[in-house]
Short mmCIF file of C-alpha atoms in Angstrom, two decimals:
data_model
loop_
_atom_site.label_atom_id
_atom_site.label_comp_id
_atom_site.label_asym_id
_atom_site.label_seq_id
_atom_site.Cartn_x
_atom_site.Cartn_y
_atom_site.Cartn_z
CA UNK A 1 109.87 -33.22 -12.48
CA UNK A 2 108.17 -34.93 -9.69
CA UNK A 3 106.84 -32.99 -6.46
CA UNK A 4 109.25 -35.62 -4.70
CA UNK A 5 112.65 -34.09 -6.43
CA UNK A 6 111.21 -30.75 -6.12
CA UNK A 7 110.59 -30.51 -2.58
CA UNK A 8 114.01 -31.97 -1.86
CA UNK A 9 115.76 -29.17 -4.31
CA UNK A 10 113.77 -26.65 -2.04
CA UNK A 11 114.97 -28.28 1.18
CA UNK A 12 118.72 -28.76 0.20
CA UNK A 13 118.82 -24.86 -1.12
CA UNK A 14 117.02 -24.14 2.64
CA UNK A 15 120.17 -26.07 4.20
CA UNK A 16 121.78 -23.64 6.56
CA UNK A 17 123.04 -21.79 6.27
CA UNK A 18 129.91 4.81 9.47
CA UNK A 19 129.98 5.48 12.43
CA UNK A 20 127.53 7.85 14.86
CA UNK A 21 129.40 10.90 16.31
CA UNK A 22 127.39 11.15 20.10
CA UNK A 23 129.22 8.43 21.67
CA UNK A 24 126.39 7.69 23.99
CA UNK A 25 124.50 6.46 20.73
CA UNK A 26 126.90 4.11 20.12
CA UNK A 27 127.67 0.39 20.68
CA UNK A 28 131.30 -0.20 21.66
CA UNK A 29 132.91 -3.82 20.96
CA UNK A 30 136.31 -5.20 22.55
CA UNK A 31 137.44 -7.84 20.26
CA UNK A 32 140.72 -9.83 20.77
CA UNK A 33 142.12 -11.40 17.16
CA UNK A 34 145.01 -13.37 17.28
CA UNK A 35 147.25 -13.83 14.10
CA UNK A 36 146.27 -10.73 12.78
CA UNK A 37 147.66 -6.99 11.87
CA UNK A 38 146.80 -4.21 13.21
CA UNK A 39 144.31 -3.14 10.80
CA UNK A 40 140.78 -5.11 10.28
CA UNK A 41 138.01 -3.83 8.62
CA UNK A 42 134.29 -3.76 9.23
CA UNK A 43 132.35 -4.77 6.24
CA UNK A 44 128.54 -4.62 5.64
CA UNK A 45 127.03 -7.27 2.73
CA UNK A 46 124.28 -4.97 0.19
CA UNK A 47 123.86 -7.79 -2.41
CA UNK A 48 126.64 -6.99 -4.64
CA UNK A 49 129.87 -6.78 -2.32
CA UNK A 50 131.29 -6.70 1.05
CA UNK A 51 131.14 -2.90 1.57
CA UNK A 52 134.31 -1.57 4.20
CA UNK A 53 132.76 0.97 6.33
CA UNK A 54 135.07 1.65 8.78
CA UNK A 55 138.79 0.48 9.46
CA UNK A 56 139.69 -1.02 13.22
CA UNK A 57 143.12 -0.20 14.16
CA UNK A 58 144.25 -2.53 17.16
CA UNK A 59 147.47 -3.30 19.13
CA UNK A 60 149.45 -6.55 19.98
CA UNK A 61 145.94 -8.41 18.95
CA UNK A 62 143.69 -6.07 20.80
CA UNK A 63 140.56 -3.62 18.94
CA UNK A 64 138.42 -1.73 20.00
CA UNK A 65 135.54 -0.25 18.06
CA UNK A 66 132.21 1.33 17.77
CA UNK A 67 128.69 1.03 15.55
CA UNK A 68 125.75 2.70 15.89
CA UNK A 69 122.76 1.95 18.43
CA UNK A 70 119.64 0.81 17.02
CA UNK A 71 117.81 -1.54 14.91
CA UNK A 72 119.89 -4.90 14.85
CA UNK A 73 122.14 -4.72 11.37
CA UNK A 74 124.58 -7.92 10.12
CA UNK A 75 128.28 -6.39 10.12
CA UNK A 76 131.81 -8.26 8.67
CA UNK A 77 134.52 -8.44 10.49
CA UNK A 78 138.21 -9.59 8.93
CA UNK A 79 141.18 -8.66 7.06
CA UNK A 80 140.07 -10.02 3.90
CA UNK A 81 135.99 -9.82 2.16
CA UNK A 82 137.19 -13.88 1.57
CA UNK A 83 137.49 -14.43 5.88
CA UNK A 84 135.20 -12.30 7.95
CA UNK A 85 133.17 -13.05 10.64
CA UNK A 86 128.88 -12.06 10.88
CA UNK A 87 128.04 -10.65 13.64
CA UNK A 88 124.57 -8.28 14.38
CA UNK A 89 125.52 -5.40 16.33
CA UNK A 90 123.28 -2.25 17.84
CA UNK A 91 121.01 -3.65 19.88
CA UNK A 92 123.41 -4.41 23.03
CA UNK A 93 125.68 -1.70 25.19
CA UNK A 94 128.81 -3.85 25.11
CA UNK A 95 130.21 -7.24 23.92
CA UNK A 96 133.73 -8.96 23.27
CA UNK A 97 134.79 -11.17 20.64
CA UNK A 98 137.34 -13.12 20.80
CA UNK A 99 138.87 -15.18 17.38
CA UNK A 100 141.74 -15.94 15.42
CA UNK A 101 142.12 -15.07 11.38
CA UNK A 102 143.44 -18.40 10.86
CA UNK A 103 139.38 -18.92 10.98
CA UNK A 104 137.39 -15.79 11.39
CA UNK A 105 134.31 -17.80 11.29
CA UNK A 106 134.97 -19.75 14.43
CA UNK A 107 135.07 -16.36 16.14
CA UNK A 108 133.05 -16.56 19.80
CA UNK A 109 130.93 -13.62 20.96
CA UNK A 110 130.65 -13.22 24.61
CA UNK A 111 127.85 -11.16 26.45
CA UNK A 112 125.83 -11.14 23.83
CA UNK A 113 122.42 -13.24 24.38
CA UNK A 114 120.92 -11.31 20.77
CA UNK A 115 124.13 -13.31 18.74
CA UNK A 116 123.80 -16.40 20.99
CA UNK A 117 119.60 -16.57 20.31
CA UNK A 118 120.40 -15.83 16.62
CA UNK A 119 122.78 -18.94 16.39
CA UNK A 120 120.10 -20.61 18.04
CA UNK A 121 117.56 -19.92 15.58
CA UNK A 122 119.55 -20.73 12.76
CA UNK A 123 119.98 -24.22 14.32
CA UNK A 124 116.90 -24.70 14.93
CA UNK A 125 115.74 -23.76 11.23
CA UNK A 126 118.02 -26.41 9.74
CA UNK A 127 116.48 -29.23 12.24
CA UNK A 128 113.19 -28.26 10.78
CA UNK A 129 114.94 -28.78 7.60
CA UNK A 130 115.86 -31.92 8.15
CA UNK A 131 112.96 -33.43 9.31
CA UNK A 132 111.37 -32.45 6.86
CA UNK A 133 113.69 -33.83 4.55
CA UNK A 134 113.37 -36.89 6.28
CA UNK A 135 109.45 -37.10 5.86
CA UNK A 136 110.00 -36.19 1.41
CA UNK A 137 112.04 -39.62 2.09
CA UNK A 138 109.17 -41.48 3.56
CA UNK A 139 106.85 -39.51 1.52
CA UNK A 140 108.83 -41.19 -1.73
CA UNK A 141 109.09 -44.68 -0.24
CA UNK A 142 105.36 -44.88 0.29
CA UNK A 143 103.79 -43.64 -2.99
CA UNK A 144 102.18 -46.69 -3.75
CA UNK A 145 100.72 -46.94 -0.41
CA UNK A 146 97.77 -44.58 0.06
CA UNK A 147 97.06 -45.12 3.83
CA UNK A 148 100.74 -45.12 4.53
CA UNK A 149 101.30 -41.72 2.60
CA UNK A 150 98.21 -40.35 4.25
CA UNK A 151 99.91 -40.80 7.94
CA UNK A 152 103.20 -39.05 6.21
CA UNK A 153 101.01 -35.94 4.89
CA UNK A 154 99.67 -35.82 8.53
CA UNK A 155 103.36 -35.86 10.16
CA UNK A 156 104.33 -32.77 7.31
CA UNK A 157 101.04 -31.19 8.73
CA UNK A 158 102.41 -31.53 12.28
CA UNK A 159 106.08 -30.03 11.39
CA UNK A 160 104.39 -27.52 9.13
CA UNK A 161 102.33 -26.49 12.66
CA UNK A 162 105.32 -26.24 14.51
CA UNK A 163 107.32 -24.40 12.46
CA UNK A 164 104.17 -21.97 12.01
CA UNK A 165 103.75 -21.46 15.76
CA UNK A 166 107.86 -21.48 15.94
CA UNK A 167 107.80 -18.62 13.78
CA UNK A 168 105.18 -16.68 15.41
CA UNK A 169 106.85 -17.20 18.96
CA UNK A 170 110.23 -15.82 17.00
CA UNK A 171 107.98 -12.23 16.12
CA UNK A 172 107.17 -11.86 19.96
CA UNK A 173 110.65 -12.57 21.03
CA UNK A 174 111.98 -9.74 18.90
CA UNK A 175 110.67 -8.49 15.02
CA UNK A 176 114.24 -9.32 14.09
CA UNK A 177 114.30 -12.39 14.94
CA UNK A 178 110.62 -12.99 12.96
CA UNK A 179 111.60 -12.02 9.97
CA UNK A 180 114.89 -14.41 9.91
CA UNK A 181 112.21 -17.03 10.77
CA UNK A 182 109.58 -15.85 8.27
CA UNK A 183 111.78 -15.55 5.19
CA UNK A 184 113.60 -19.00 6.41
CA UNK A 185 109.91 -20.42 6.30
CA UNK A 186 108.36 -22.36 3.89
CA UNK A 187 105.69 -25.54 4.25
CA UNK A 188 105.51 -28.59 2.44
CA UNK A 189 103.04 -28.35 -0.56
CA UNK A 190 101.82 -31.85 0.24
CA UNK A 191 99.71 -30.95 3.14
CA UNK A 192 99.26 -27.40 1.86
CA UNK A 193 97.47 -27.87 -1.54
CA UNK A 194 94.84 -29.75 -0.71
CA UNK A 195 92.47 -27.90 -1.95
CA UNK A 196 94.01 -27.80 -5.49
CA UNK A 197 95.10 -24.51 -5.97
CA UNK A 198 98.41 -25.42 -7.73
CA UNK A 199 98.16 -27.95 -10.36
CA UNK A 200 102.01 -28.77 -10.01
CA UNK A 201 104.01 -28.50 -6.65
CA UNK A 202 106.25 -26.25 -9.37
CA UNK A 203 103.58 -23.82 -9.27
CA UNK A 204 103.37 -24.19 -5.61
CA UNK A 205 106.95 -23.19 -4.75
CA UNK A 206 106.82 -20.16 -7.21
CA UNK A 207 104.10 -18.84 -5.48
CA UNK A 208 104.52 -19.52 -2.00
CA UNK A 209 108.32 -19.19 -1.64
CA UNK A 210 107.95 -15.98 -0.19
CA UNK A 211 104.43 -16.49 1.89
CA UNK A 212 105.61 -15.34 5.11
CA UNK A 213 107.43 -12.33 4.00
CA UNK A 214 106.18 -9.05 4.14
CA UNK A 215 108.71 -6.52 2.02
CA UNK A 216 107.37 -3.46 2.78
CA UNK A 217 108.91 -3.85 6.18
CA UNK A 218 111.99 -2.30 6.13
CA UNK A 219 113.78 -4.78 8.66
CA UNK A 220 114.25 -6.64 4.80
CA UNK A 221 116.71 -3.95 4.05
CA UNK A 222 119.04 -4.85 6.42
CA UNK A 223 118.84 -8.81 6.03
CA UNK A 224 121.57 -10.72 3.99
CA UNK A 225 118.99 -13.22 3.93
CA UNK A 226 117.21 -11.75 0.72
CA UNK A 227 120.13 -12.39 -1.48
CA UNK A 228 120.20 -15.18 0.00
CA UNK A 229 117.08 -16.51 -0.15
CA UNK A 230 116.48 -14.93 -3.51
CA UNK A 231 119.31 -16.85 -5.25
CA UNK A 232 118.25 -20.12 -3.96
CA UNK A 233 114.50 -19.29 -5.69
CA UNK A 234 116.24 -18.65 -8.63
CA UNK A 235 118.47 -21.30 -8.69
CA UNK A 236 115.02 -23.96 -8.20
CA UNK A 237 113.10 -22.01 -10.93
CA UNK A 238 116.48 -23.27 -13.40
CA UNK A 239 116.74 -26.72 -12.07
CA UNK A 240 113.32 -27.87 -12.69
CA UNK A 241 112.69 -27.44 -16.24
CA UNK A 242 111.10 -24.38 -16.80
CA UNK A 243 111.11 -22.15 -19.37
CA UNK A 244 113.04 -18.78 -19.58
CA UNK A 245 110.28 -16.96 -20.02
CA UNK A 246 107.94 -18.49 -17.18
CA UNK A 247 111.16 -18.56 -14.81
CA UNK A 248 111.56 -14.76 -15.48
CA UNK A 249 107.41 -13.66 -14.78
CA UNK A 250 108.03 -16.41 -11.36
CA UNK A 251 111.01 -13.70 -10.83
CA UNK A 252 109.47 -10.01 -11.79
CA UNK A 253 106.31 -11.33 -9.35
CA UNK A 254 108.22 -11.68 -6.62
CA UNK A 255 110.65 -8.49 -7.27
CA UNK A 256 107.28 -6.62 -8.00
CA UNK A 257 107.16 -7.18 -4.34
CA UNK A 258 109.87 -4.98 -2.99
CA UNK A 259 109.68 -1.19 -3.01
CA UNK A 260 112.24 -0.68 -6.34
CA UNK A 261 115.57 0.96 -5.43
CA UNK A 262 115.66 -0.04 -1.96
CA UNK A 263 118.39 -2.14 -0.25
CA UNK A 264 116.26 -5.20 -0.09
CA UNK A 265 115.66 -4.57 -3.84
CA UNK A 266 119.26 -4.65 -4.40
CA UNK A 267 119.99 -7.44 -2.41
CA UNK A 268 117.02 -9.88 -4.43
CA UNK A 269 118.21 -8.48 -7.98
CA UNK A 270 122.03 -9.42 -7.15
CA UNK A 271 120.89 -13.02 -5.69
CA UNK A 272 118.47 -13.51 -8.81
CA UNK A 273 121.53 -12.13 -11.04
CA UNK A 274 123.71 -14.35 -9.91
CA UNK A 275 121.67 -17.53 -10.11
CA UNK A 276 121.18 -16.88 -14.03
CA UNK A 277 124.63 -15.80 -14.35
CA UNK A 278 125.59 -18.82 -13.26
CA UNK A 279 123.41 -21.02 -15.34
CA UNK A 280 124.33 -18.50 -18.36
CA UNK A 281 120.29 -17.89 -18.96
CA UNK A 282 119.33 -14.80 -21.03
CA UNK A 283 117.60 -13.56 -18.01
CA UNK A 284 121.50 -12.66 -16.83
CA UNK A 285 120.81 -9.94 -19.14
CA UNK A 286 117.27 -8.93 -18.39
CA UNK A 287 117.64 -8.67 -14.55
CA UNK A 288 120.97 -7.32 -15.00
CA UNK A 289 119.70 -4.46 -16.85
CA UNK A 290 117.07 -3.59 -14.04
CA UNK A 291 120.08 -3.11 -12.01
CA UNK A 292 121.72 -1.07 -13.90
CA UNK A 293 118.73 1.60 -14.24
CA UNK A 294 117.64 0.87 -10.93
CA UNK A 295 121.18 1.68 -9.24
CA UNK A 296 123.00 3.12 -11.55
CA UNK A 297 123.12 6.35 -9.56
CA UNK A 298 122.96 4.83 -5.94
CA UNK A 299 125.52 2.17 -7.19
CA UNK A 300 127.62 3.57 -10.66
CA UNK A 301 130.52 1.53 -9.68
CA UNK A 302 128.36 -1.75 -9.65
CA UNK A 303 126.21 -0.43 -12.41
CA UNK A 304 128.97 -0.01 -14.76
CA UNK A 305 130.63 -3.26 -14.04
CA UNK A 306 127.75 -4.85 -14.44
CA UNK A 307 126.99 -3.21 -17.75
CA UNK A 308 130.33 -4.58 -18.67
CA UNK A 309 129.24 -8.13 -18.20
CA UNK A 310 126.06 -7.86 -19.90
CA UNK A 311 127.62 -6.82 -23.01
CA UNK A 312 130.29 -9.53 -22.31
CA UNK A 313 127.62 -12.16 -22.22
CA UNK A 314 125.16 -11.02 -25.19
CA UNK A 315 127.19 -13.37 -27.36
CA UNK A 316 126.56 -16.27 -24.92
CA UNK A 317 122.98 -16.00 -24.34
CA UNK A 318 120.00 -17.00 -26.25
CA UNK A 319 119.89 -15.16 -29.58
CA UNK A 320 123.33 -13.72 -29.87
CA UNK A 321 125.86 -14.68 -32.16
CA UNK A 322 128.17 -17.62 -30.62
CA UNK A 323 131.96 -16.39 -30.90
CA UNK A 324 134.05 -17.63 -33.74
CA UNK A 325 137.03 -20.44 -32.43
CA UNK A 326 139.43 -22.40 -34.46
CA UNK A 327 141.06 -25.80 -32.95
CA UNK A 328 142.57 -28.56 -34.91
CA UNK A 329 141.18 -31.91 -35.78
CA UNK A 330 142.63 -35.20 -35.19
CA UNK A 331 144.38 -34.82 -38.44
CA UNK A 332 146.08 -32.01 -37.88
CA UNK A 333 144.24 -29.33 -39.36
CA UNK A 334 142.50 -26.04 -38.44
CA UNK A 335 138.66 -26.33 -37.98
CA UNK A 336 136.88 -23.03 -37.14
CA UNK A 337 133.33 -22.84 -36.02
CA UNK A 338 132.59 -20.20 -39.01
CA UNK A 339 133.32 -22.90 -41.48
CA UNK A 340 130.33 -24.32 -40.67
CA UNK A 341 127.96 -21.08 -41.41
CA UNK A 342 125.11 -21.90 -43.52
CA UNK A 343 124.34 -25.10 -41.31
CA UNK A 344 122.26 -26.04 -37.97
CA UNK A 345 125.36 -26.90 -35.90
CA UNK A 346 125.25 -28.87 -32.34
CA UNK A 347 128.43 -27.49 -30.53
CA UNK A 348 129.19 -31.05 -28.46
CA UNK A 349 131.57 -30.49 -25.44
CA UNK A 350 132.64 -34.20 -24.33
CA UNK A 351 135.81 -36.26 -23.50
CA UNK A 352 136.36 -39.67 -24.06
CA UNK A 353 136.81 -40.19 -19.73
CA UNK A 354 133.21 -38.74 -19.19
CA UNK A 355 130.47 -41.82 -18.86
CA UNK A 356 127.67 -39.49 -19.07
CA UNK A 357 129.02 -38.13 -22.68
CA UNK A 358 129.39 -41.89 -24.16
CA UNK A 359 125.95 -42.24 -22.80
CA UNK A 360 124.45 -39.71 -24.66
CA UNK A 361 126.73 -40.39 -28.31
CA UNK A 362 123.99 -42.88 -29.22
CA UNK A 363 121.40 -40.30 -29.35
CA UNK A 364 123.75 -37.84 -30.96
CA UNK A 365 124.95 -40.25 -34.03
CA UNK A 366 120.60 -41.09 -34.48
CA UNK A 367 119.69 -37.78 -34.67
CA UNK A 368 123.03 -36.51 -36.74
CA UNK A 369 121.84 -39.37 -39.04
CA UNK A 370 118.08 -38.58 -39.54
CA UNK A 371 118.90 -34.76 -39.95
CA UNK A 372 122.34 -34.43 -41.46
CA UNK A 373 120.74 -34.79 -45.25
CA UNK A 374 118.35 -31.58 -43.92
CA UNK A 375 121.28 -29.41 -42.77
CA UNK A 376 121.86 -30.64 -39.46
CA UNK A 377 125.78 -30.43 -38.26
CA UNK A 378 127.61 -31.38 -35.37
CA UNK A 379 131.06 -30.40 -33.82
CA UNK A 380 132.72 -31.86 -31.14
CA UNK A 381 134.70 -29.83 -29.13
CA UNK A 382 136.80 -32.50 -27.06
CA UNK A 383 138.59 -31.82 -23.06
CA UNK A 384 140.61 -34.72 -23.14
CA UNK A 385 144.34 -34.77 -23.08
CA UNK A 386 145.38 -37.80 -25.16
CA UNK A 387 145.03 -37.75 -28.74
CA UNK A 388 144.81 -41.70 -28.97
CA UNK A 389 141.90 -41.87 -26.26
CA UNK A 390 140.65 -39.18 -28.19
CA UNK A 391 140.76 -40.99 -31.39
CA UNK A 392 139.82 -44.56 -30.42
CA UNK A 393 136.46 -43.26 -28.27
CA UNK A 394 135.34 -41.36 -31.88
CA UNK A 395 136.13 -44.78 -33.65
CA UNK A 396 134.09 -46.71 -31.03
CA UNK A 397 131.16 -44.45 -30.45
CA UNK A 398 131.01 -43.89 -34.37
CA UNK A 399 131.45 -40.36 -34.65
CA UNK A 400 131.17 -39.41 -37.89
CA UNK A 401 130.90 -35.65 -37.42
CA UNK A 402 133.90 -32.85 -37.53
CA UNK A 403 135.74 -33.24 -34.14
CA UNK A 404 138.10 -30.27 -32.72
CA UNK A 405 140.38 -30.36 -29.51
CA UNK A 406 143.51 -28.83 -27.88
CA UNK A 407 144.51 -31.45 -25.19
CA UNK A 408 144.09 -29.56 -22.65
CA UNK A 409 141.51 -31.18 -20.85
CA UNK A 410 139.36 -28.82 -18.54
CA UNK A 411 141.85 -26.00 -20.02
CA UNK A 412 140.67 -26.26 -23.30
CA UNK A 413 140.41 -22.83 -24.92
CA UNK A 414 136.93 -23.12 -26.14
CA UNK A 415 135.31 -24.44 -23.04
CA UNK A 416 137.56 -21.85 -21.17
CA UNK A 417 135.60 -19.33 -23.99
CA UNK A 418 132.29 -20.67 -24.03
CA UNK A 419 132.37 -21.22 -19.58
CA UNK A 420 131.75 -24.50 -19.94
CA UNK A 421 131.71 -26.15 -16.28
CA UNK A 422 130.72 -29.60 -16.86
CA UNK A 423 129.92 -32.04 -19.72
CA UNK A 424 128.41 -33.10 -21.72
CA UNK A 425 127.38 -29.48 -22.63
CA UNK A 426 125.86 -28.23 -26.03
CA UNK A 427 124.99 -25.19 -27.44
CA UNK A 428 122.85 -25.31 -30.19
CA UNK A 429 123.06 -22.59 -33.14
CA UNK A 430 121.00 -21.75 -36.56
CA UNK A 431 122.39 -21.09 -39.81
CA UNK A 432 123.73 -17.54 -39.13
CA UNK A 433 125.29 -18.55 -35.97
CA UNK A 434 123.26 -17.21 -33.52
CA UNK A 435 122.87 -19.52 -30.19
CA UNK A 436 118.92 -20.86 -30.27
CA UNK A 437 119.50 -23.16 -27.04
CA UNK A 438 121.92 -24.19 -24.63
CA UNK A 439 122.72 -27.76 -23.13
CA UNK A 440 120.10 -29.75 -24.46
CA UNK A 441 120.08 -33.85 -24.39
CA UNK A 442 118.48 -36.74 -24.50
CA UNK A 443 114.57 -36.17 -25.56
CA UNK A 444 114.94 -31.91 -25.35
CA UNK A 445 117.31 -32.22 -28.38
CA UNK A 446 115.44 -34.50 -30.54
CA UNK A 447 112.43 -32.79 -30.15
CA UNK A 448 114.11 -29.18 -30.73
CA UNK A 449 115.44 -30.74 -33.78
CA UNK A 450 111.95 -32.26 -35.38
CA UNK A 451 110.57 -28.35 -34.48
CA UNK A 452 113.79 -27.17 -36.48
CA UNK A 453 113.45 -28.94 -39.57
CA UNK A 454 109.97 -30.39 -39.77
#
């Protein structure tokens, strides 16, 4: 992938986004909520779940409520984890809110100049963002133009100045404050690899995601912005082509990073979880496990569940055995996935409606042709909902391979099964049945193939 697409991902993913008993210890907050009961609760965010720490009984839209004084920590306000408001609270005596939970989120803090700054910052961050984005534009147009692209490297120098000396004013102002800014930070490898460190701008952003951020600090612990920020890593390290092993060493450096077992630690394995979960990589598993040994007496609720959906996903992953399905073909009669045992099978999830799976057929039927003899099967697994378009886009695209649907479109039970999200989507298994590789096209398949049966 080029540095152009790259730096882009990074800048889209950057697109912003108990209670003490001596009551002079505390910070008390008058809220007014229209639309709501009498009962709210006050959530805090540790990487897995919104956590209910305390309940806020109120009257005729009126609460009242207390936190503790001290360090600045994120806190959840709303009925529901699904509608809550952020707010930081401890650092200031008293404050009102004032909101509705039609919206929580368009909630309005008044007398509070920590919440108002904060909101300020976080503007502030995505402007950076997008000039910077707008710069990777120019930066694109004017590849072919060295003195042109010179004068944009020196503009990302400038911005990459500015938001240096933005984030170093934001550590005076309050260490809160710089360590929003500092994990929120990260400068353009363009003008910051000039002296060849990185040989890709890949290599770049897996090293210098994190430059700015010191984890020992315990502040970290109390940020949302490590999941946060921790996901969207993981969720570049996926897009770009890696493999799984590289993207999981990018991972384990960072996490290597945070003191193991803490809250921050917590917060960077969930966001790191859930970007693999959601790409259904074998590091689900890995990091998942971690987890569970790391929190599994801290956490057992989470631990457990999570245990759960490792073993739920072993058969989905990398190296475990694909689940056995049966749908019928478009004659009528039962196909099931075991009936193919013995043979490389290509698992094809397409429709006849979806552009991007005609596309691709071509390259399917060549390499079903130059491989079939050898072992090599496919079976289509088809989400459309008319038999005939069904039928007529196999006759036209010159399918000659085993095809399988219910008509249920996105409902089909096998895609339901497999959590298939979009097509086309593969999954590619050896003889025994045992997935070897997910979702491969184009050049990745045909090249997976010739190292399968050369």
């Amino acid at each position: 992938m080029n540095v152009v697409k790259i730096s882009t991902l990074v800048l889209l993913c950057f697109f912003v986004f108990s209670s003490a008993t001596n009551v002079e210890e505390q910070v008390t907050i008058n809220a007014e909520f229209a639309g709501c009961p009498d009962r709210l609760n006050l959530y805090q965010f540790d990487g897995v779940a919104f956590k209910p720490i305390n309940v806020i009984l109120g009257k005729e839209g009126k609460y009242s409520f207390n936190v503790p004084k001290g360090e600045p920590r994120f806190y959840y306000i709303g009925q529901q984890t699904k509608n809550v408001f952020p707010i930081i609270l401890g650092t200031e005596e008293e404050l009102s809110i004032k909101g509705s939970c039609r919206d929580m989120r368009s909630t309005n803090v008044d007398g509070s100049p920590f919440n108002k700054r904060y909101r300020e910052i976080r503007t502030d961050l995505n402007q950076f963002t997008k000039r910077m984005s707008a710069l990777i534009q120019e930066y694109r147009l004017r590849q072919t133009k060295p003195a042109e692209l010179k004068e944009v490297i020196n503009r990302m120098k400038a911005l990459d100045d500015e938001r240096v000396a933005y984030m170093e004013s934001a550590k005076k102002e309050h260490p809160f404050f710089g360590r929003v800014v500092a994990i929120n930070t990260y400068l353009s490898y363009q003008n910051n690899n000039e002296a060849g460190q990185y040989k890709t701008e890949m290599e770049y952003f897996a090293n210098e995601f994190f430059r700015f951020v010191d984890f020992q600090d315990e502040t970290y612990n109390r940020l949302p912005w490590v999941y946060e920020n921790f996901k969207t890593y993981t969720q570049t390290l996926t897009s770009v082509g890696l493999s799984n092993e590289v993207q999981k060493q990018y991972v384990e450096k960072q996490l290597a990073k945070i003191p193991t077992g803490s809250p921050a630690h917590k917060m960077a394995l969930s966001g790191a979880i859930g970007a693999f979960k959601r790409k259904q990589s074998p590091n689900f598993a890995h990091f998942a496990q971690i987890f569970v040994e790391s929190f599994k007496e801290s956490d057992p609720f989470a631990a457990q569940n999570l245990a759960k959906e490792i073993s739920a996903a072993q058969s989905f992953m990398i190296g475990g055995e694909a689940p056995d399905f049966t749908q019928q073909t478009p004659e009528g009669e039962d196909l099931s996935l075991s009936d193919l045992r013995g043979k490389v099978v290509l698992v094809d999830f397409w429709a006849s409606w979806c552009g991007p799976c005609r596309r691709e057929n071509p390259n399917v039927v060549r390499m079903y042709e130059k491989y079939k003899a050898k072992g090599f099967e496919v079976l289509g697994v088809s989400l459309d909902k008319t038999k005939d378009r069904w039928v007529k886009a196999i006759e036209k695209d010159g399918l000659t391979w085993p095809q399988v649907s219910d008509l249920k479109g996105w409902s089909n039970a096998v895609a339901q099964q497999y959590g298939v999200s979009s097509i086309p989507h593969t999954i590619l298994l050896d003889k025994e049945g045992r997935i070897l590789a997910r979702n491969l096209r184009g050049y990745q398949l045909e090249k997976k193939l010739e190292e399968i049966f050369k």
